[in-house]
mmCIF file of C-alpha atoms and ligand atoms in Angstrom:
data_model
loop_
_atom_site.group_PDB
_atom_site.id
_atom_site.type_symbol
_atom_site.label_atom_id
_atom_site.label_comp_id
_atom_site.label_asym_id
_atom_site.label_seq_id
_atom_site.Cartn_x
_atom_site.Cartn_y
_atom_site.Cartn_z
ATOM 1 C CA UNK R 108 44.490 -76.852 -148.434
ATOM 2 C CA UNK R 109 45.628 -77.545 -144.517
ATOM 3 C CA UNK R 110 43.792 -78.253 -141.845
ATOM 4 C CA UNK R 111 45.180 -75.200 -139.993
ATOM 5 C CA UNK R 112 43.739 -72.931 -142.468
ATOM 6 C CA UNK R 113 40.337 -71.129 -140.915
ATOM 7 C CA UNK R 114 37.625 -72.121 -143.456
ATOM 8 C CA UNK R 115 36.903 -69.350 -145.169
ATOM 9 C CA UNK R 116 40.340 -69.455 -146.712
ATOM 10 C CA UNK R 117 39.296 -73.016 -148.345
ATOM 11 C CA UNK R 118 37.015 -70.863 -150.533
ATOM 12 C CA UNK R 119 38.722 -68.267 -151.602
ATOM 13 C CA UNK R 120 39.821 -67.008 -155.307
ATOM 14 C CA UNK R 121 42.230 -64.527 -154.762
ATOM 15 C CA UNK R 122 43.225 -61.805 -157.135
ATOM 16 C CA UNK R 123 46.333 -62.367 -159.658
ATOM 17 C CA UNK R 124 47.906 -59.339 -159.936
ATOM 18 C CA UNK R 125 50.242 -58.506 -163.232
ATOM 19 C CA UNK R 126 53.101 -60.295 -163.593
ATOM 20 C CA UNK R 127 56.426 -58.606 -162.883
ATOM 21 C CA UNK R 128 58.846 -61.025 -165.106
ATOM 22 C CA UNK R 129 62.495 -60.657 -164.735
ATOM 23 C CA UNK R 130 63.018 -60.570 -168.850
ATOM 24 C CA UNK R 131 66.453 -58.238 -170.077
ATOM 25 C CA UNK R 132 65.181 -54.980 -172.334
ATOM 26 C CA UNK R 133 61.466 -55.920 -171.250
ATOM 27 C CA UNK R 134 58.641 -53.059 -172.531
ATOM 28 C CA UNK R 135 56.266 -53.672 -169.947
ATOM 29 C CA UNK R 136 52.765 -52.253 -170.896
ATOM 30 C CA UNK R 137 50.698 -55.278 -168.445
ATOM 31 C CA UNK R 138 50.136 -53.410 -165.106
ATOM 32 C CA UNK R 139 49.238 -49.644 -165.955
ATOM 33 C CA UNK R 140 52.482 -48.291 -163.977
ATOM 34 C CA UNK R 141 53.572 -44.859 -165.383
ATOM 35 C CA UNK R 142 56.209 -45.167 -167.757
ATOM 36 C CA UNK R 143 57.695 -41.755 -166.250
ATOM 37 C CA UNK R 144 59.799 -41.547 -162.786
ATOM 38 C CA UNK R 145 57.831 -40.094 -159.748
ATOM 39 C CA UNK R 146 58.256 -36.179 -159.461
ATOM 40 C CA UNK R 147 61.838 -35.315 -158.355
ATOM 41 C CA UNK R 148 60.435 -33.497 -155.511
ATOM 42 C CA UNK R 149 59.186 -36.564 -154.337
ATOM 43 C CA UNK R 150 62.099 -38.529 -154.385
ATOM 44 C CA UNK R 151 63.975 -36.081 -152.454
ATOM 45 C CA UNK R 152 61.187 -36.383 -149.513
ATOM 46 C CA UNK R 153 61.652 -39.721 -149.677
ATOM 47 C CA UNK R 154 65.441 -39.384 -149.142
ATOM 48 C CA UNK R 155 64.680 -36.893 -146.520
ATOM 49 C CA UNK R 156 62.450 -38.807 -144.701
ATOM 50 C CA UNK R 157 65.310 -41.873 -144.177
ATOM 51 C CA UNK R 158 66.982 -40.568 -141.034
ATOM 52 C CA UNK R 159 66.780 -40.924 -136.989
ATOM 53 C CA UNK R 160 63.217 -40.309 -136.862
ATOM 54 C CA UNK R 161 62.372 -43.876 -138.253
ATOM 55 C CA UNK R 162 62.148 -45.312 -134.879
ATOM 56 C CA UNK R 163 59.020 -43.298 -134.010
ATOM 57 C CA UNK R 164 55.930 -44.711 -135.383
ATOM 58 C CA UNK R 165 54.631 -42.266 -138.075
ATOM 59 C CA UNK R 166 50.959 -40.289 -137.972
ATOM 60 C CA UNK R 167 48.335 -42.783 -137.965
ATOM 61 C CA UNK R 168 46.278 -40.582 -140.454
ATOM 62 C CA UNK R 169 49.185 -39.587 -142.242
ATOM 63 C CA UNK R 170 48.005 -36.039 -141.695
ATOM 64 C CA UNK R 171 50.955 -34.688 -144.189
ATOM 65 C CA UNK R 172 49.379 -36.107 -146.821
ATOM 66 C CA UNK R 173 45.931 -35.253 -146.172
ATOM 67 C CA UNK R 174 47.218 -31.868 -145.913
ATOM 68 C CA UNK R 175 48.542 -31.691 -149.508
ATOM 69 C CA UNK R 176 45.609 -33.814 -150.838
ATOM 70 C CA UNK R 177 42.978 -31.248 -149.437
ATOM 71 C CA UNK R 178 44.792 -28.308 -150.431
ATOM 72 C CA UNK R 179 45.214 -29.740 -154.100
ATOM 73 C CA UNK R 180 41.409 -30.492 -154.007
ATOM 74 C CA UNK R 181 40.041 -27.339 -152.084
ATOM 75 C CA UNK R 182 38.088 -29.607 -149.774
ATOM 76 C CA UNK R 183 38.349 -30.381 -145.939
ATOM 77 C CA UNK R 184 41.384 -32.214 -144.233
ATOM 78 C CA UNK R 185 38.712 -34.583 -142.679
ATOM 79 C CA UNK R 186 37.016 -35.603 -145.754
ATOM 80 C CA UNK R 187 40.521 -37.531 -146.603
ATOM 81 C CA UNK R 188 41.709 -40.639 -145.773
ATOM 82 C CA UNK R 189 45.173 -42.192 -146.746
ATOM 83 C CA UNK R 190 46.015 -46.057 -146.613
ATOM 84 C CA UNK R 191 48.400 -48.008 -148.019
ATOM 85 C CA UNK R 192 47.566 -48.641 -151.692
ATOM 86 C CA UNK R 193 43.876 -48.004 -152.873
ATOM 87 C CA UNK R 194 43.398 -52.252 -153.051
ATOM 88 C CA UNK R 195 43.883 -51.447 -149.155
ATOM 89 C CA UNK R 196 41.370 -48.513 -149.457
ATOM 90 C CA UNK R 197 38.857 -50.176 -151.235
ATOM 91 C CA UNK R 198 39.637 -53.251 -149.034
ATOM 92 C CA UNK R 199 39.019 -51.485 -145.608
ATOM 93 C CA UNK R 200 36.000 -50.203 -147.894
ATOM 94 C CA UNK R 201 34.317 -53.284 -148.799
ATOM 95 C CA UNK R 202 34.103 -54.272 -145.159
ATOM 96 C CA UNK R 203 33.233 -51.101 -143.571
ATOM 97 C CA UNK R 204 30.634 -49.703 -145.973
ATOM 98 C CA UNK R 205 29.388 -52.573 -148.959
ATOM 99 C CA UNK R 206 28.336 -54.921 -146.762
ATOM 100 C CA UNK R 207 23.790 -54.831 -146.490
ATOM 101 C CA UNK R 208 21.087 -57.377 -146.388
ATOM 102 C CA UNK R 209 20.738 -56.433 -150.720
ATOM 103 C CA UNK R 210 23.599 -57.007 -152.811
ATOM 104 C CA UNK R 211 26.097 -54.645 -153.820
ATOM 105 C CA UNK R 212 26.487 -54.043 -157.411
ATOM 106 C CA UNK R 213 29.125 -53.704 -159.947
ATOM 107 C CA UNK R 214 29.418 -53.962 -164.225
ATOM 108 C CA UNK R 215 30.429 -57.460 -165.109
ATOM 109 C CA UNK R 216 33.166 -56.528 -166.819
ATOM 110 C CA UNK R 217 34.948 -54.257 -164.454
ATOM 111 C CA UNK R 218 38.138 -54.495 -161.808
ATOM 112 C CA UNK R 219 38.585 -58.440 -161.105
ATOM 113 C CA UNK R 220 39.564 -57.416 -157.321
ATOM 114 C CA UNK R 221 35.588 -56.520 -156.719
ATOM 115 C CA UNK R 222 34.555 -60.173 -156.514
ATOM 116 C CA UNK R 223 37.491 -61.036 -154.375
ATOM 117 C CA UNK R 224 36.558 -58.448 -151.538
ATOM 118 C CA UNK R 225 33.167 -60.150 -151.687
ATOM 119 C CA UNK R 226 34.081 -63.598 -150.801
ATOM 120 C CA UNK R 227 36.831 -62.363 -148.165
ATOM 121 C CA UNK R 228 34.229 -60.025 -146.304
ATOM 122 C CA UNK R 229 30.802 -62.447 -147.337
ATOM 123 C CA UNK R 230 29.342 -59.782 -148.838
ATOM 124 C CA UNK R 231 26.515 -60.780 -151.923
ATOM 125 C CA UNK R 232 26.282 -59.061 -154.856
ATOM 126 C CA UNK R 233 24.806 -59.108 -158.079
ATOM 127 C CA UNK R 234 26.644 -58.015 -161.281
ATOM 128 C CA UNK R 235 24.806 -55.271 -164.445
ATOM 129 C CA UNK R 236 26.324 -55.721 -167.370
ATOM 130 C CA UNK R 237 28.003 -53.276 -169.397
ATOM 131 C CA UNK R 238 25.915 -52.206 -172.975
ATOM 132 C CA UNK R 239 27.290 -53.608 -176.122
ATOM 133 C CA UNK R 240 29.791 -50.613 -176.582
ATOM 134 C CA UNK R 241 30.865 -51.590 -173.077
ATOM 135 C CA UNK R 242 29.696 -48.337 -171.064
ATOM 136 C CA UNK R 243 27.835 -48.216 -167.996
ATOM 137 C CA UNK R 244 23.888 -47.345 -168.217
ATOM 138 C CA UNK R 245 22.979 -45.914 -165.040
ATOM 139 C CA UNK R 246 19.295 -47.137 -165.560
ATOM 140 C CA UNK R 247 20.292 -50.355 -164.962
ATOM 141 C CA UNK R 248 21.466 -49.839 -161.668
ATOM 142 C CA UNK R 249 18.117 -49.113 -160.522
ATOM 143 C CA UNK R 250 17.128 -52.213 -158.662
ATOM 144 C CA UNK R 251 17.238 -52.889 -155.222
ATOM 145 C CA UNK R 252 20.725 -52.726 -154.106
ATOM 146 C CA UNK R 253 23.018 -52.160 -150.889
ATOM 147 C CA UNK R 254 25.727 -50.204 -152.561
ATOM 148 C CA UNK R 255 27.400 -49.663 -155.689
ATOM 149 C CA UNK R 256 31.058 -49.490 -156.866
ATOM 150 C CA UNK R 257 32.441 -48.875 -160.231
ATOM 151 C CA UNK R 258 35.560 -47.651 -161.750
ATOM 152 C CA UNK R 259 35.750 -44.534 -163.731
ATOM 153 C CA UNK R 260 37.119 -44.709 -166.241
ATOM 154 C CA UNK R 261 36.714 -48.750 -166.254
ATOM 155 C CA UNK R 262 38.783 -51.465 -165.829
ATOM 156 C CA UNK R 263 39.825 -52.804 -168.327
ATOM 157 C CA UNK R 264 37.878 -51.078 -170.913
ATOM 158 C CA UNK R 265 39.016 -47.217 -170.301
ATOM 159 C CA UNK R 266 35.549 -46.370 -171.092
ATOM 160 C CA UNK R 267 34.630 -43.003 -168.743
ATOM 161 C CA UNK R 268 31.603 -42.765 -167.597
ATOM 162 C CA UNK R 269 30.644 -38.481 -167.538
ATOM 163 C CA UNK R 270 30.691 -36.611 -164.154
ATOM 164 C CA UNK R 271 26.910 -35.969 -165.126
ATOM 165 C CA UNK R 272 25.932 -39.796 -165.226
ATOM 166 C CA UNK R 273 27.209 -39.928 -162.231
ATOM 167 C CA UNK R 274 25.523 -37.489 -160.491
ATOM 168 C CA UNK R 275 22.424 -39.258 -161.581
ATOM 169 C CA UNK R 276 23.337 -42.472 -160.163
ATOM 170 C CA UNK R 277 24.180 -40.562 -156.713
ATOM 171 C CA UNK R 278 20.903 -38.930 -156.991
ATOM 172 C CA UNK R 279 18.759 -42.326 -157.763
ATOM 173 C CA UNK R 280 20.675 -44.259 -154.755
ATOM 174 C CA UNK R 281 20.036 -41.183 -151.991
ATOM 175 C CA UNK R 282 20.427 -44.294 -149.458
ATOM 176 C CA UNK R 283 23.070 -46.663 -150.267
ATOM 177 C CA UNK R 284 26.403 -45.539 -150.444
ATOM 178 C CA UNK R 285 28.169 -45.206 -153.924
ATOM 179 C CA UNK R 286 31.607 -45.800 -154.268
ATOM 180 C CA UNK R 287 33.835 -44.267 -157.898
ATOM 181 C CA UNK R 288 37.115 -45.615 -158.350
ATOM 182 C CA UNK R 289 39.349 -43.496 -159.506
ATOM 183 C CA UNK R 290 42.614 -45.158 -160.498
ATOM 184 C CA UNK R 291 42.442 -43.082 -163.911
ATOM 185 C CA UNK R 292 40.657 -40.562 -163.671
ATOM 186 C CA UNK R 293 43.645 -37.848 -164.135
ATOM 187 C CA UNK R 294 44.136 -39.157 -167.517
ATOM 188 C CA UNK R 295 41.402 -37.435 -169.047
ATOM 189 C CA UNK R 296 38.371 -37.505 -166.612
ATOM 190 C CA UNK R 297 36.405 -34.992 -164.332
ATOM 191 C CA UNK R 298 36.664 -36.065 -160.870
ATOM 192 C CA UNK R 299 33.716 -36.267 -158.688
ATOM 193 C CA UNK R 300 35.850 -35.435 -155.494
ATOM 194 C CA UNK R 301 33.444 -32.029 -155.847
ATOM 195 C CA UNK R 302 30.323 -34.026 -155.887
ATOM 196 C CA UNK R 303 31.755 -34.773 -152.123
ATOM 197 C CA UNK R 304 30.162 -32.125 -150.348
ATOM 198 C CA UNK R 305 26.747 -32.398 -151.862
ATOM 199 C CA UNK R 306 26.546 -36.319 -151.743
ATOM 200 C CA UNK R 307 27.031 -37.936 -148.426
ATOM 201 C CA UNK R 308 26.908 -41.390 -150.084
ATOM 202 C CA UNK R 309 29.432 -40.955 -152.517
ATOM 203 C CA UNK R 310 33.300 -42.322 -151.935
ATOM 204 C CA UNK R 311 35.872 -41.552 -154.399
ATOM 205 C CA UNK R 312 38.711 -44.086 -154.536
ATOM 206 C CA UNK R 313 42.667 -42.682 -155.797
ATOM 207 C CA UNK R 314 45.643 -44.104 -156.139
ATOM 208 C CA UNK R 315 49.174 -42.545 -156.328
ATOM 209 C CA UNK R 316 50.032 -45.704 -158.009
ATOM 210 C CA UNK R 317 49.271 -44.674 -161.735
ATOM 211 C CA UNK R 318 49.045 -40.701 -162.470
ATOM 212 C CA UNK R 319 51.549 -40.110 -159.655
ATOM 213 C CA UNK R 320 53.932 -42.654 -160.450
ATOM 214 C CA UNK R 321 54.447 -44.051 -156.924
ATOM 215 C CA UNK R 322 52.981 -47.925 -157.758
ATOM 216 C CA UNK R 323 56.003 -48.987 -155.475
ATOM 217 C CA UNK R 324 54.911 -46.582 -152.639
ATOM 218 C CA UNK R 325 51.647 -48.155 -152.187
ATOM 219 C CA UNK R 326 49.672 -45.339 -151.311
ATOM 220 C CA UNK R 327 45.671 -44.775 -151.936
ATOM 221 C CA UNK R 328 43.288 -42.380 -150.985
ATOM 222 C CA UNK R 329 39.612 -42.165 -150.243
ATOM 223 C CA UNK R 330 37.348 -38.940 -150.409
ATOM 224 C CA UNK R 331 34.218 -38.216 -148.708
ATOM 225 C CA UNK R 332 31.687 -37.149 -146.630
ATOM 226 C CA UNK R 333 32.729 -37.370 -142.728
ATOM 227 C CA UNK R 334 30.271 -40.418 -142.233
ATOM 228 C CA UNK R 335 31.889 -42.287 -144.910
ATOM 229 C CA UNK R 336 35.155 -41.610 -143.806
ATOM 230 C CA UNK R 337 34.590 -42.565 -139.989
ATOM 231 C CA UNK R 338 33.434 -45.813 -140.898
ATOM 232 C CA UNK R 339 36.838 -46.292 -142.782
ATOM 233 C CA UNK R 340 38.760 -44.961 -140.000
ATOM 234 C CA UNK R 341 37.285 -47.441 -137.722
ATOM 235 C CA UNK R 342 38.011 -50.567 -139.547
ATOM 236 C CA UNK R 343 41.623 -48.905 -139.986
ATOM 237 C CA UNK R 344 41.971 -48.901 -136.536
ATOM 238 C CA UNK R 345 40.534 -52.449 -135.967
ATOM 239 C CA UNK R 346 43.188 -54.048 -138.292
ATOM 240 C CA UNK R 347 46.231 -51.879 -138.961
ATOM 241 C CA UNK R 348 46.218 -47.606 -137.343
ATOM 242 C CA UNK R 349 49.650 -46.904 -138.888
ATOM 243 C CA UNK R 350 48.988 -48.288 -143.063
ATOM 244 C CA UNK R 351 51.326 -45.839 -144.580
ATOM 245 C CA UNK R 352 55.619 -45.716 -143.223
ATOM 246 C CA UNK R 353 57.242 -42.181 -142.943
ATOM 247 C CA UNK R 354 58.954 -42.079 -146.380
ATOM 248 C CA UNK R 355 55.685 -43.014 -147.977
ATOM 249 C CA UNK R 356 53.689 -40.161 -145.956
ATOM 250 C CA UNK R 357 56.580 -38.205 -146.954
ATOM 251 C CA UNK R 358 56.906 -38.639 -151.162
ATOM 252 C CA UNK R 359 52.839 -39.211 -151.260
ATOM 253 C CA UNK R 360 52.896 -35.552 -150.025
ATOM 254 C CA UNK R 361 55.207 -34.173 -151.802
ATOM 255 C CA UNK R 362 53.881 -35.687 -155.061
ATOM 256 C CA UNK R 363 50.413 -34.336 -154.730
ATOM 257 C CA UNK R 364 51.861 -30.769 -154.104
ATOM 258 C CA UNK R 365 54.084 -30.865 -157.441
ATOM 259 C CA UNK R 366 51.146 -29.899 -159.721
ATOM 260 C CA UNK R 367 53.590 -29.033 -162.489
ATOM 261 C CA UNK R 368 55.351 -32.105 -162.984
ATOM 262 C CA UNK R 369 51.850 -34.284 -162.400
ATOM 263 C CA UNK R 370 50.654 -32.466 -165.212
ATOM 264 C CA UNK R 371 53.361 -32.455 -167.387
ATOM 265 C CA UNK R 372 53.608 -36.516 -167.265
ATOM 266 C CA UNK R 373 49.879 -37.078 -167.579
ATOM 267 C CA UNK R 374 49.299 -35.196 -170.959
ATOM 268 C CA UNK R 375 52.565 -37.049 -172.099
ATOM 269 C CA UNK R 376 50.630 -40.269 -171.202
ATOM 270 C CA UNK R 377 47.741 -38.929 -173.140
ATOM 271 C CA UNK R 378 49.384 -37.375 -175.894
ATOM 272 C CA UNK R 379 50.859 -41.086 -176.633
ATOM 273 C CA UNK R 380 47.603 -42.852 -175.953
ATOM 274 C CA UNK R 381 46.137 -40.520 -178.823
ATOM 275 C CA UNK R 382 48.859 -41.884 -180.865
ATOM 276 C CA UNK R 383 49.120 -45.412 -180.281
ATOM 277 C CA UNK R 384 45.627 -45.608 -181.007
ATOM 278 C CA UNK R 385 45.739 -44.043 -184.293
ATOM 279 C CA UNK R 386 48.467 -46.034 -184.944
ATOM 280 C CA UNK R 387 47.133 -49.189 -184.631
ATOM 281 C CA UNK R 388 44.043 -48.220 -186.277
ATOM 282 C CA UNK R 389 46.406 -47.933 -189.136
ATOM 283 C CA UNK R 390 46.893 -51.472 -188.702
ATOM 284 C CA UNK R 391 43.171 -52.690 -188.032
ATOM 285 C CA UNK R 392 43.115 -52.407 -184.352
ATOM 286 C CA UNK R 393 39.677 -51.612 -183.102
ATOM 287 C CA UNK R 394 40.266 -49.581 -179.942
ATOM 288 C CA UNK R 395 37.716 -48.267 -177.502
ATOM 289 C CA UNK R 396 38.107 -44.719 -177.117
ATOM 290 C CA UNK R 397 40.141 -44.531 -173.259
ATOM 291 C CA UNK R 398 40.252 -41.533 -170.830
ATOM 292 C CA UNK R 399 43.132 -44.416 -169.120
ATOM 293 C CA UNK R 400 46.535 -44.427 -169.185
ATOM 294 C CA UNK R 401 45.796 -48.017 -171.426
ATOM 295 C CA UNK R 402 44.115 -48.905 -174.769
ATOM 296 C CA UNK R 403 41.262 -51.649 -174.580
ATOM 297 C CA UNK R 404 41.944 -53.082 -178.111
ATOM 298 C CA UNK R 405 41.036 -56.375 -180.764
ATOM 299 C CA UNK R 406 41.880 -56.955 -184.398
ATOM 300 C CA UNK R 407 39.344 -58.443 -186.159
ATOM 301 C CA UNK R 408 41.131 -61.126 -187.908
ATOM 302 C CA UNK R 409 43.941 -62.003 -184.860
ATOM 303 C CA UNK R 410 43.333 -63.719 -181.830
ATOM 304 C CA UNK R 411 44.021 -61.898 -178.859
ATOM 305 C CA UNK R 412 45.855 -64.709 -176.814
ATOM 306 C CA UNK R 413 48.249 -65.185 -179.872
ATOM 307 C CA UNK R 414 48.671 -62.163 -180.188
ATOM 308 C CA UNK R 415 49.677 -61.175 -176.756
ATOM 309 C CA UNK R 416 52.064 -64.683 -177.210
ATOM 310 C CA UNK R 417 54.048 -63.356 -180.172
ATOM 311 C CA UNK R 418 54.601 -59.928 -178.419
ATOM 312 C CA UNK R 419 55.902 -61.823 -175.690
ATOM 313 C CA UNK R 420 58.433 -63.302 -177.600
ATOM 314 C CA UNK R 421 59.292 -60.018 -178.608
ATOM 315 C CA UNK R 422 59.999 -59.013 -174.896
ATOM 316 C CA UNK R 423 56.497 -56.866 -175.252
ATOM 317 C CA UNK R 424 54.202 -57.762 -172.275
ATOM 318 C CA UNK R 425 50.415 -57.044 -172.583
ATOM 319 C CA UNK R 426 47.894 -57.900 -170.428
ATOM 320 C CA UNK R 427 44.838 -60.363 -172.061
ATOM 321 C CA UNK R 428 42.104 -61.806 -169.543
ATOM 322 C CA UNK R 429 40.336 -65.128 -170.811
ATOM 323 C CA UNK R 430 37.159 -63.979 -170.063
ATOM 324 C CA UNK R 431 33.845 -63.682 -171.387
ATOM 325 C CA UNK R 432 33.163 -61.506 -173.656
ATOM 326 C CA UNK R 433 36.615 -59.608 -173.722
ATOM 327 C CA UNK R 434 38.892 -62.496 -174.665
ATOM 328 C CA UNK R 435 39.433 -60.913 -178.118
ATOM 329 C CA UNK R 436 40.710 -58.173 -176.230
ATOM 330 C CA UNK R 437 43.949 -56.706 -175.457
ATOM 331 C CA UNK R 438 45.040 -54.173 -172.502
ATOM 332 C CA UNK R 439 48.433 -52.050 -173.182
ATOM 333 C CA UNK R 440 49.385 -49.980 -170.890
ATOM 334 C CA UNK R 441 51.117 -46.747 -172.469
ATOM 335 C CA UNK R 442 54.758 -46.454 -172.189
ATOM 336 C CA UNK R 443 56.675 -43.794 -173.374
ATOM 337 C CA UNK R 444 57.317 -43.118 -176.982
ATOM 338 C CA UNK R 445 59.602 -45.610 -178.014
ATOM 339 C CA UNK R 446 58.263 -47.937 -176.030
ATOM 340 C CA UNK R 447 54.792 -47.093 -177.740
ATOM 341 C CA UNK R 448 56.580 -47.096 -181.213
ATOM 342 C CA UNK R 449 58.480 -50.666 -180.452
ATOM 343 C CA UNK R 450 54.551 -52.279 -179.690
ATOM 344 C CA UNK R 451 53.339 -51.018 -183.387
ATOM 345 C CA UNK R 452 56.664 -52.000 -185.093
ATOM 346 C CA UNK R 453 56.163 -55.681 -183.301
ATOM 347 C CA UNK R 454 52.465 -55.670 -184.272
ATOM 348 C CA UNK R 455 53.376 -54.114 -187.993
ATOM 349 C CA UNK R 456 55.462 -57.366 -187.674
ATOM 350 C CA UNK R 457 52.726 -60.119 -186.587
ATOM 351 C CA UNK R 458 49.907 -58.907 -188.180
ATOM 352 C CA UNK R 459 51.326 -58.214 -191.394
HETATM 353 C C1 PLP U 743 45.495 -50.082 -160.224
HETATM 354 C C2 PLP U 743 44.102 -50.080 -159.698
HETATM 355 C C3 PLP U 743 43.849 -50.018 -158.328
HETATM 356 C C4 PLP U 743 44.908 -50.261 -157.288
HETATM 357 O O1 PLP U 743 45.864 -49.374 -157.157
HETATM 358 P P1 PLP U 743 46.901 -49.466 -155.963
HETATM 359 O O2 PLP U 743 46.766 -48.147 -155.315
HETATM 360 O O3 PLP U 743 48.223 -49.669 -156.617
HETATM 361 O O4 PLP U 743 46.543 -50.586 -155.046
HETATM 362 C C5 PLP U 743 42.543 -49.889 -157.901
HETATM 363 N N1 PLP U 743 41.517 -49.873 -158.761
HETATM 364 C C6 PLP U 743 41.716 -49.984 -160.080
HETATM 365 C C7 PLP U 743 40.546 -49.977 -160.997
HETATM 366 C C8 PLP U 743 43.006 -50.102 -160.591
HETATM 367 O O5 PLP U 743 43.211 -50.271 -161.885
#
């Protein structure tokens, strides 16, 4: 607290990312990074993109990437828009389109950055709680409202929501726009980018950060209707016109045009989610079923914190969140096999 601060900084709770300890031989399963290396095409972009042509500012809309992003979706250039990191995207978002005399609303058990945005931009909002199986009912949402934003799949559960359900919701909120967050949704989902054309009030949040590989790239996308996207555009442009650097514009690209390798590395991710959890069923982990690249998972006779303690000790980071109603929880991201195979050796270990 300083008296130079301007007050609405007194007040805020900002978000607490992951940590990123500096442990030898750490298996890090906290933050949902990909456990595979971004597409060698995309790394050679990058290195391509380091040269003379750094000291001109790069494409404010980083049109290359829109490019490869349409093309890979079948939809218009326009209807894309590129900043740096979707907690940017959904940032710029917040302020430009959640912000109405009703409140916006969100599951209470959801992405702990939604709550942040609110108290940075003032915006109210009201939070529906997930059912007892922790999925979203879209009947609940059916109150007076200014907007709506959800992941899908959810944070931290991994619980997907189906394209269908979401149509619904689009359909019973005609005039408030509805924003999907799609950090996950390559790992096993249906994307509503399609829905796009037919919806004017939908927004569809990505990331490169987790099915791409490129967390350290920061780039995010949103999709949508050329309304949505102007108002995005214009708060761009009122805080920052050039978010993403040349080698980002330039690996983001390249990433989203290498279908082969994308797909490759996401049904490895999957193909080791279906076997972790299996796995630790064997051991007498409960685990709700995940379309994520991370398990959502309790034993019924261990306590999450000490759990997540004695893996530490064993160099295995997991993510827990004291919270209500998920504290018995754990959230693993999934690593690649050995690292998977290491976590249920270490838990054959603790929980005996
Ligand atoms: C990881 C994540 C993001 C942020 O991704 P970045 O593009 O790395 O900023 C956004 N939403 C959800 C639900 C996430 O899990």
């Amino acid at each position: 607290m300083s008296r130079f601060w301007s007050p609405v900084v007194r007040d805020l709770t900002p978000y607490v990312p992951g940590e990123q300890p500096k442990i030898d031989n750490l298996i890090k399963l906290n933050t949902n990074e990909n456990p595979y290396g971004p597409s060698p095409k995309a790394l050679a972009a990058m290195q391509a993109a380091v040269g003379d042509a750094l000291r001109l500012y790069p494409n404010t809309e980083s049109a290359l990437v829109q490019t490869a992003v349409a093309k890979y979706y079948g939809i218009s250039e326009k209807a894309v828009f590129v900043g740096n990191g979707s907690d940017e995207v959904l940032g710029l978002a917040f302020a430009a389109l959640l912000k109405h005399e009703q409140p916006l609303l969100f599951p209470d058990i959801t992405y702990s950055f939604y709550p942040v945005y609110c108290a940075l931009f003032g915006i109210d909002y009201q939070t529906v709680p997930l059912t007892e199986d922790f999925s979203i009912r879209i009947e609940d949402y059916n109150r007076p409202c200014g907007a709506v934003i959800f992941p899908n799949p959810n944070a931290p559960t991994g619980h997907l929501l189906p394209l269908q359900a979401v149509e619904t919701l689009l359909q019973q909120h005609p005039d408030q726009p509805v924003i999907v967050d799609e950090a996950y949704i390559d790992f096993g989902g249906t994307s509503a980018v399609p829905l796009i054309e037919k919806y004017p009030n939908l927004l569809v949040v990505q990331t490169l950060s987790k099915s791409r590989s490129l967390a350290g790239m920061r780039v995010g996308l949103a999709l949508g209707s050329p309304e949505l996207i102007e108002a995005l555009v214009r708060v761009k442009n009122s805080f920052n016109s050039y978010p993403l650097d040349r080698v980002a514009q330039a690996a983001a690209a390249a990433a989203f045009e290498d279908v082969a390798y994308f797909e490759q590395t996401c049904q490895a991710v999957i193909a080791s989610r279906e076997q972790l959890t299996s796995d630790l069923a064997a051991l007498g982990f409960e685990t709700i079923p995940s379309a994520a690249n991370f398990i959502f998972t309790r034993h019924p006779r261990h306590d999450a914190a000490e759990l997540a303690a004695k893996l530490r000790e064993r160099a295995i980071i997991v993510r827990h969140f004291k919270l209500p109603r998920i504290d018995q929880y754990l959230r693993i991201s999934i690593g690649t096999p050995q690292e998977c195979d290491a976590l249920v050796a270490a838990l054959r270990e603790i929980v005996g």
